[in-house]
Amino acid sequence: MRTKKMNTKRLSTTIEAALNAQMTKEAHAAQIYLSYGSWAERQGYSGVANFLFRHSHEERNHMMKILEYILKRGGEVAVTAIPAPPENPQNISHCFEKVFSHEVDNTNSIYKVVKMSLDEEDWATWNFMQWFVKEQIEEETLALDLLDKLKISGGGNAKMNDLYVFDRDMAKASGEVKSAQDVTIENP
Ligand SMILES: [Fe+2]
Ligand SMILES: [Fe+2]
């Protein structure tokens, strides 16, 4: 008699669902950055737009990273519809306030997966998720730094000239930001 097919799935159903949800959340983040980037470009801030477009690409790489992990662990990937991005920001300062709150929201969602993996003693997923924990610190810090710079320029009431300088700095800075595709779990 043939033995039952060996179970090669190394993820619980709950973790698999949570990882799939997080994967979609990263895709949603990519859409948000695409949307805000297009808004910034239309306002004439091409430095900011370039930064946001690059960031969109990073979020897509995060999505792929989770997708690959689910498959590697014998799980099933569920590609679903991505929610539409929220409304456009009102000004550059508001844009980065929104960016910061989206990142915090994503961090909270990542923490939930970490907590779940801890409860289930799924140490592989716990370890995998640590890369994201670290990445979120970087992303939150980056958004806060940019908000600080804008605050010095007057926040929502920043003068055109200050915004011009900010945009020019962003155009220069975006070339220095490490791209997620060059990053590995060992070398985040
Ligand atoms: Fe992300
Ligand atoms: Fe992010």
PDB file of C-alpha atoms and ligand atoms in Angstrom:
ATOM      1  CA  MET A   1       0.000   0.000   0.000  1.00  0.00           C
ATOM      2  CA  ARG A   2       1.214   3.461  -0.861  1.00  0.00           C
ATOM      3  CA  THR A   3       1.947   5.753   2.035  1.00  0.00           C
ATOM      4  CA  LYS A   4       0.172   9.066   2.301  1.00  0.00           C
ATOM      5  CA  LYS A   5       1.900  11.962   0.547  1.00  0.00           C
ATOM      6  CA  MET A   6       4.494  13.465   2.833  1.00  0.00           C
ATOM      7  CA  ASN A   7       3.605  16.864   4.233  1.00  0.00           C
ATOM      8  CA  THR A   8       6.303  19.273   3.088  1.00  0.00           C
ATOM      9  CA  LYS A   9       4.516  22.419   4.184  1.00  0.00           C
ATOM     10  CA  ARG A  10       6.542  24.095   6.912  1.00  0.00           C
ATOM     11  CA  LEU A  11       4.088  26.909   7.648  1.00  0.00           C
ATOM     12  CA  SER A  12       0.923  26.703   9.710  1.00  0.00           C
ATOM     13  CA  THR A  13      -2.278  27.830   8.033  1.00  0.00           C
ATOM     14  CA  THR A  14      -2.443  30.925  10.241  1.00  0.00           C
ATOM     15  CA  ILE A  15       1.155  31.961   9.564  1.00  0.00           C
ATOM     16  CA  GLU A  16       0.691  31.300   5.866  1.00  0.00           C
ATOM     17  CA  ALA A  17      -2.384  33.564   5.841  1.00  0.00           C
ATOM     18  CA  ALA A  18      -0.589  36.274   7.841  1.00  0.00           C
ATOM     19  CA  LEU A  19       2.417  36.194   5.485  1.00  0.00           C
ATOM     20  CA  ASN A  20       0.133  36.426   2.469  1.00  0.00           C
ATOM     21  CA  ALA A  21      -1.632  39.401   4.048  1.00  0.00           C
ATOM     22  CA  GLN A  22       1.718  41.069   4.764  1.00  0.00           C
ATOM     23  CA  MET A  23       2.793  40.417   1.186  1.00  0.00           C
ATOM     24  CA  THR A  24      -0.307  42.281  -0.046  1.00  0.00           C
ATOM     25  CA  LYS A  25       0.387  45.054   2.449  1.00  0.00           C
ATOM     26  CA  GLU A  26       3.851  45.568   0.932  1.00  0.00           C
ATOM     27  CA  ALA A  27       2.229  45.671  -2.520  1.00  0.00           C
ATOM     28  CA  HIS A  28      -0.220  48.243  -1.160  1.00  0.00           C
ATOM     29  CA  ALA A  29       2.714  50.300   0.153  1.00  0.00           C
ATOM     30  CA  ALA A  30       4.265  50.152  -3.335  1.00  0.00           C
ATOM     31  CA  GLN A  31       1.004  51.499  -4.813  1.00  0.00           C
ATOM     32  CA  ILE A  32       0.888  54.310  -2.237  1.00  0.00           C
ATOM     33  CA  TYR A  33       4.420  55.431  -3.127  1.00  0.00           C
ATOM     34  CA  LEU A  34       3.606  55.227  -6.836  1.00  0.00           C
ATOM     35  CA  SER A  35       0.558  57.377  -6.283  1.00  0.00           C
ATOM     36  CA  TYR A  36       2.284  59.983  -4.096  1.00  0.00           C
ATOM     37  CA  GLY A  37       5.257  60.023  -6.481  1.00  0.00           C
ATOM     38  CA  SER A  38       2.976  60.846  -9.396  1.00  0.00           C
ATOM     39  CA  TRP A  39       1.328  63.554  -7.313  1.00  0.00           C
ATOM     40  CA  ALA A  40       4.744  65.059  -6.427  1.00  0.00           C
ATOM     41  CA  GLU A  41       5.862  65.033 -10.059  1.00  0.00           C
ATOM     42  CA  ARG A  42       2.667  66.853 -11.098  1.00  0.00           C
ATOM     43  CA  GLN A  43       3.387  69.488  -8.442  1.00  0.00           C
ATOM     44  CA  GLY A  44       6.830  69.982  -9.971  1.00  0.00           C
ATOM     45  CA  TYR A  45       8.838  68.255  -7.227  1.00  0.00           C
ATOM     46  CA  SER A  46      10.793  65.810  -9.322  1.00  0.00           C
ATOM     47  CA  GLY A  47      13.386  65.141  -6.596  1.00  0.00           C
ATOM     48  CA  VAL A  48      10.675  64.064  -4.180  1.00  0.00           C
ATOM     49  CA  ALA A  49       8.947  62.102  -6.947  1.00  0.00           C
ATOM     50  CA  ASN A  50      12.144  60.251  -7.767  1.00  0.00           C
ATOM     51  CA  PHE A  51      12.617  59.353  -4.104  1.00  0.00           C
ATOM     52  CA  LEU A  52       9.030  58.084  -3.825  1.00  0.00           C
ATOM     53  CA  PHE A  53       9.275  56.053  -7.037  1.00  0.00           C
ATOM     54  CA  ARG A  54      12.457  54.416  -5.803  1.00  0.00           C
ATOM     55  CA  HIS A  55      10.746  53.656  -2.555  1.00  0.00           C
ATOM     56  CA  SER A  56       7.831  52.095  -4.383  1.00  0.00           C
ATOM     57  CA  HIS A  57      10.325  49.751  -5.985  1.00  0.00           C
ATOM     58  CA  GLU A  58      11.688  48.830  -2.564  1.00  0.00           C
ATOM     59  CA  GLU A  59       8.230  47.968  -1.296  1.00  0.00           C
ATOM     60  CA  ARG A  60       7.746  45.700  -4.278  1.00  0.00           C
ATOM     61  CA  ASN A  61      11.004  43.989  -3.407  1.00  0.00           C
ATOM     62  CA  HIS A  62       9.683  43.484   0.139  1.00  0.00           C
ATOM     63  CA  MET A  63       6.614  41.882  -1.402  1.00  0.00           C
ATOM     64  CA  MET A  64       8.814  39.525  -3.453  1.00  0.00           C
ATOM     65  CA  LYS A  65      10.903  38.683  -0.428  1.00  0.00           C
ATOM     66  CA  ILE A  66       7.805  37.444   1.418  1.00  0.00           C
ATOM     67  CA  LEU A  67       6.480  35.666  -1.663  1.00  0.00           C
ATOM     68  CA  GLU A  68       9.764  33.764  -2.036  1.00  0.00           C
ATOM     69  CA  TYR A  69       9.788  32.860   1.640  1.00  0.00           C
ATOM     70  CA  ILE A  70       6.237  31.450   1.525  1.00  0.00           C
ATOM     71  CA  LEU A  71       7.195  29.263  -1.447  1.00  0.00           C
ATOM     72  CA  LYS A  72      10.479  28.213   0.132  1.00  0.00           C
ATOM     73  CA  ARG A  73       8.573  26.954   3.173  1.00  0.00           C
ATOM     74  CA  GLY A  74       6.216  24.919   1.014  1.00  0.00           C
ATOM     75  CA  GLY A  75       3.324  27.319   1.465  1.00  0.00           C
ATOM     76  CA  GLU A  76       0.812  28.594  -1.027  1.00  0.00           C
ATOM     77  CA  VAL A  77       1.031  32.149  -2.330  1.00  0.00           C
ATOM     78  CA  ALA A  78      -2.299  33.938  -2.675  1.00  0.00           C
ATOM     79  CA  VAL A  79      -2.022  36.937  -4.992  1.00  0.00           C
ATOM     80  CA  THR A  80      -5.067  39.091  -4.377  1.00  0.00           C
ATOM     81  CA  ALA A  81      -6.396  42.532  -5.316  1.00  0.00           C
ATOM     82  CA  ILE A  82      -4.470  45.451  -3.852  1.00  0.00           C
ATOM     83  CA  PRO A  83      -6.489  48.183  -2.099  1.00  0.00           C
ATOM     84  CA  ALA A  84      -6.389  51.593  -3.784  1.00  0.00           C
ATOM     85  CA  PRO A  85      -3.976  54.166  -2.342  1.00  0.00           C
ATOM     86  CA  PRO A  86      -5.478  56.901  -0.145  1.00  0.00           C
ATOM     87  CA  GLU A  87      -6.108  60.459  -1.322  1.00  0.00           C
ATOM     88  CA  ASN A  88      -3.248  62.654  -2.488  1.00  0.00           C
ATOM     89  CA  PRO A  89      -1.440  64.741   0.138  1.00  0.00           C
ATOM     90  CA  GLN A  90      -2.171  68.465   0.455  1.00  0.00           C
ATOM     91  CA  ASN A  91       1.453  69.591   0.395  1.00  0.00           C
ATOM     92  CA  ILE A  92       4.986  68.185   0.646  1.00  0.00           C
ATOM     93  CA  SER A  93       4.991  68.267   4.424  1.00  0.00           C
ATOM     94  CA  HIS A  94       1.648  66.465   4.559  1.00  0.00           C
ATOM     95  CA  CYS A  95       3.038  63.944   2.082  1.00  0.00           C
ATOM     96  CA  PHE A  96       5.808  62.918   4.480  1.00  0.00           C
ATOM     97  CA  GLU A  97       3.440  62.919   7.444  1.00  0.00           C
ATOM     98  CA  LYS A  98       1.323  60.439   5.515  1.00  0.00           C
ATOM     99  CA  VAL A  99       4.422  58.444   4.532  1.00  0.00           C
ATOM    100  CA  PHE A 100       5.443  58.234   8.181  1.00  0.00           C
ATOM    101  CA  SER A 101       2.021  57.057   9.340  1.00  0.00           C
ATOM    102  CA  HIS A 102       1.851  54.438   6.561  1.00  0.00           C
ATOM    103  CA  GLU A 103       5.235  53.121   7.683  1.00  0.00           C
ATOM    104  CA  VAL A 104       4.142  52.971  11.339  1.00  0.00           C
ATOM    105  CA  ASP A 105       1.008  51.148  10.276  1.00  0.00           C
ATOM    106  CA  ASN A 106       3.125  48.660   8.356  1.00  0.00           C
ATOM    107  CA  THR A 107       5.453  48.206  11.335  1.00  0.00           C
ATOM    108  CA  ASN A 108       2.462  47.307  13.519  1.00  0.00           C
ATOM    109  CA  SER A 109       1.339  44.772  10.985  1.00  0.00           C
ATOM    110  CA  ILE A 110       4.845  43.266  10.881  1.00  0.00           C
ATOM    111  CA  TYR A 111       4.894  43.063  14.691  1.00  0.00           C
ATOM    112  CA  LYS A 112       1.687  41.021  14.558  1.00  0.00           C
ATOM    113  CA  VAL A 113       3.352  38.430  12.355  1.00  0.00           C
ATOM    114  CA  VAL A 114       6.370  38.390  14.689  1.00  0.00           C
ATOM    115  CA  LYS A 115       4.073  37.847  17.682  1.00  0.00           C
ATOM    116  CA  MET A 116       2.224  35.085  15.853  1.00  0.00           C
ATOM    117  CA  SER A 117       5.454  33.292  14.969  1.00  0.00           C
ATOM    118  CA  LEU A 118       6.571  33.568  18.594  1.00  0.00           C
ATOM    119  CA  ASP A 119       3.287  32.115  19.876  1.00  0.00           C
ATOM    120  CA  GLU A 120       3.508  29.226  17.415  1.00  0.00           C
ATOM    121  CA  GLU A 121       7.232  28.748  18.032  1.00  0.00           C
ATOM    122  CA  ASP A 122       7.842  29.056  14.300  1.00  0.00           C
ATOM    123  CA  TRP A 123      11.427  30.194  14.689  1.00  0.00           C
ATOM    124  CA  ALA A 124      12.139  30.193  10.954  1.00  0.00           C
ATOM    125  CA  THR A 125       9.413  32.773  10.371  1.00  0.00           C
ATOM    126  CA  TRP A 126      10.401  34.656  13.504  1.00  0.00           C
ATOM    127  CA  ASN A 127      13.954  34.883  12.182  1.00  0.00           C
ATOM    128  CA  PHE A 128      12.793  35.828   8.682  1.00  0.00           C
ATOM    129  CA  MET A 129      10.638  38.636  10.066  1.00  0.00           C
ATOM    130  CA  GLN A 130      13.536  40.201  11.967  1.00  0.00           C
ATOM    131  CA  TRP A 131      14.831  41.603   8.677  1.00  0.00           C
ATOM    132  CA  PHE A 132      11.555  43.504   8.343  1.00  0.00           C
ATOM    133  CA  VAL A 133      11.692  44.719  11.942  1.00  0.00           C
ATOM    134  CA  LYS A 134      15.099  46.225  11.222  1.00  0.00           C
ATOM    135  CA  GLU A 135      14.018  47.628   7.864  1.00  0.00           C
ATOM    136  CA  GLN A 136      11.054  49.401   9.471  1.00  0.00           C
ATOM    137  CA  ILE A 137      13.357  51.184  11.924  1.00  0.00           C
ATOM    138  CA  GLU A 138      15.294  52.538   8.924  1.00  0.00           C
ATOM    139  CA  GLU A 139      12.170  53.577   7.052  1.00  0.00           C
ATOM    140  CA  GLU A 140      10.555  55.280  10.030  1.00  0.00           C
ATOM    141  CA  THR A 141      13.806  57.123  10.802  1.00  0.00           C
ATOM    142  CA  LEU A 142      14.145  58.250   7.205  1.00  0.00           C
ATOM    143  CA  ALA A 143      10.583  59.616   7.109  1.00  0.00           C
ATOM    144  CA  LEU A 144      11.109  61.383  10.455  1.00  0.00           C
ATOM    145  CA  ASP A 145      14.393  62.932   9.308  1.00  0.00           C
ATOM    146  CA  LEU A 146      12.715  64.319   6.218  1.00  0.00           C
ATOM    147  CA  LEU A 147       9.818  65.630   8.309  1.00  0.00           C
ATOM    148  CA  ASP A 148      12.307  67.371  10.607  1.00  0.00           C
ATOM    149  CA  LYS A 149      13.968  69.033   7.636  1.00  0.00           C
ATOM    150  CA  LEU A 150      10.578  70.224   6.416  1.00  0.00           C
ATOM    151  CA  LYS A 151       9.641  71.467   9.880  1.00  0.00           C
ATOM    152  CA  ILE A 152      12.716  73.694   9.899  1.00  0.00           C
ATOM    153  CA  SER A 153      11.511  75.109   6.566  1.00  0.00           C
ATOM    154  CA  GLY A 154       8.075  75.862   8.053  1.00  0.00           C
ATOM    155  CA  GLY A 155       6.221  72.562   7.569  1.00  0.00           C
ATOM    156  CA  GLY A 156       2.911  73.029   5.725  1.00  0.00           C
ATOM    157  CA  ASN A 157       3.697  76.760   5.363  1.00  0.00           C
ATOM    158  CA  ALA A 158       7.160  76.228   3.899  1.00  0.00           C
ATOM    159  CA  LYS A 159       8.231  78.866   1.400  1.00  0.00           C
ATOM    160  CA  MET A 160       8.695  77.985  -2.264  1.00  0.00           C
ATOM    161  CA  ASN A 161      12.415  78.595  -2.047  1.00  0.00           C
ATOM    162  CA  ASP A 162      12.829  76.210   0.920  1.00  0.00           C
ATOM    163  CA  LEU A 163      10.829  73.558  -0.890  1.00  0.00           C
ATOM    164  CA  TYR A 164      12.972  74.085  -3.954  1.00  0.00           C
ATOM    165  CA  VAL A 165      16.095  73.406  -1.883  1.00  0.00           C
ATOM    166  CA  PHE A 166      14.433  70.399  -0.208  1.00  0.00           C
ATOM    167  CA  ASP A 167      13.464  68.950  -3.571  1.00  0.00           C
ATOM    168  CA  ARG A 168      16.962  69.470  -4.937  1.00  0.00           C
ATOM    169  CA  ASP A 169      18.430  67.725  -1.871  1.00  0.00           C
ATOM    170  CA  MET A 170      16.032  64.834  -2.364  1.00  0.00           C
ATOM    171  CA  ALA A 171      17.134  64.468  -5.962  1.00  0.00           C
ATOM    172  CA  LYS A 172      20.723  64.173  -4.733  1.00  0.00           C
ATOM    173  CA  ALA A 173      19.914  61.937  -1.745  1.00  0.00           C
ATOM    174  CA  SER A 174      17.859  59.347  -3.616  1.00  0.00           C
ATOM    175  CA  GLY A 175      20.986  58.141  -5.400  1.00  0.00           C
ATOM    176  CA  GLU A 176      22.558  57.331  -2.043  1.00  0.00           C
ATOM    177  CA  VAL A 177      19.679  55.280  -0.654  1.00  0.00           C
ATOM    178  CA  LYS A 178      20.472  51.591  -0.737  1.00  0.00           C
ATOM    179  CA  SER A 179      18.109  49.688  -2.964  1.00  0.00           C
ATOM    180  CA  ALA A 180      16.281  46.710  -1.435  1.00  0.00           C
ATOM    181  CA  GLN A 181      17.288  44.490  -4.343  1.00  0.00           C
ATOM    182  CA  ASP A 182      20.932  44.715  -3.201  1.00  0.00           C
ATOM    183  CA  VAL A 183      19.944  43.634   0.261  1.00  0.00           C
ATOM    184  CA  THR A 184      19.914  40.088   1.616  1.00  0.00           C
ATOM    185  CA  ILE A 185      18.653  38.626   4.889  1.00  0.00           C
ATOM    186  CA  GLU A 186      22.277  38.328   6.043  1.00  0.00           C
ATOM    187  CA  ASN A 187      23.198  41.806   4.845  1.00  0.00           C
ATOM    188  CA  PRO A 188      20.202  44.111   5.308  1.00  0.00           C
TER     189      PRO A 188
HETATM  190 FE    FE B   1       8.104  47.473   3.173  1.00  0.00          FE
HETATM  191 FE    FE B   2       8.152  50.869   3.836  1.00  0.00          FE
END
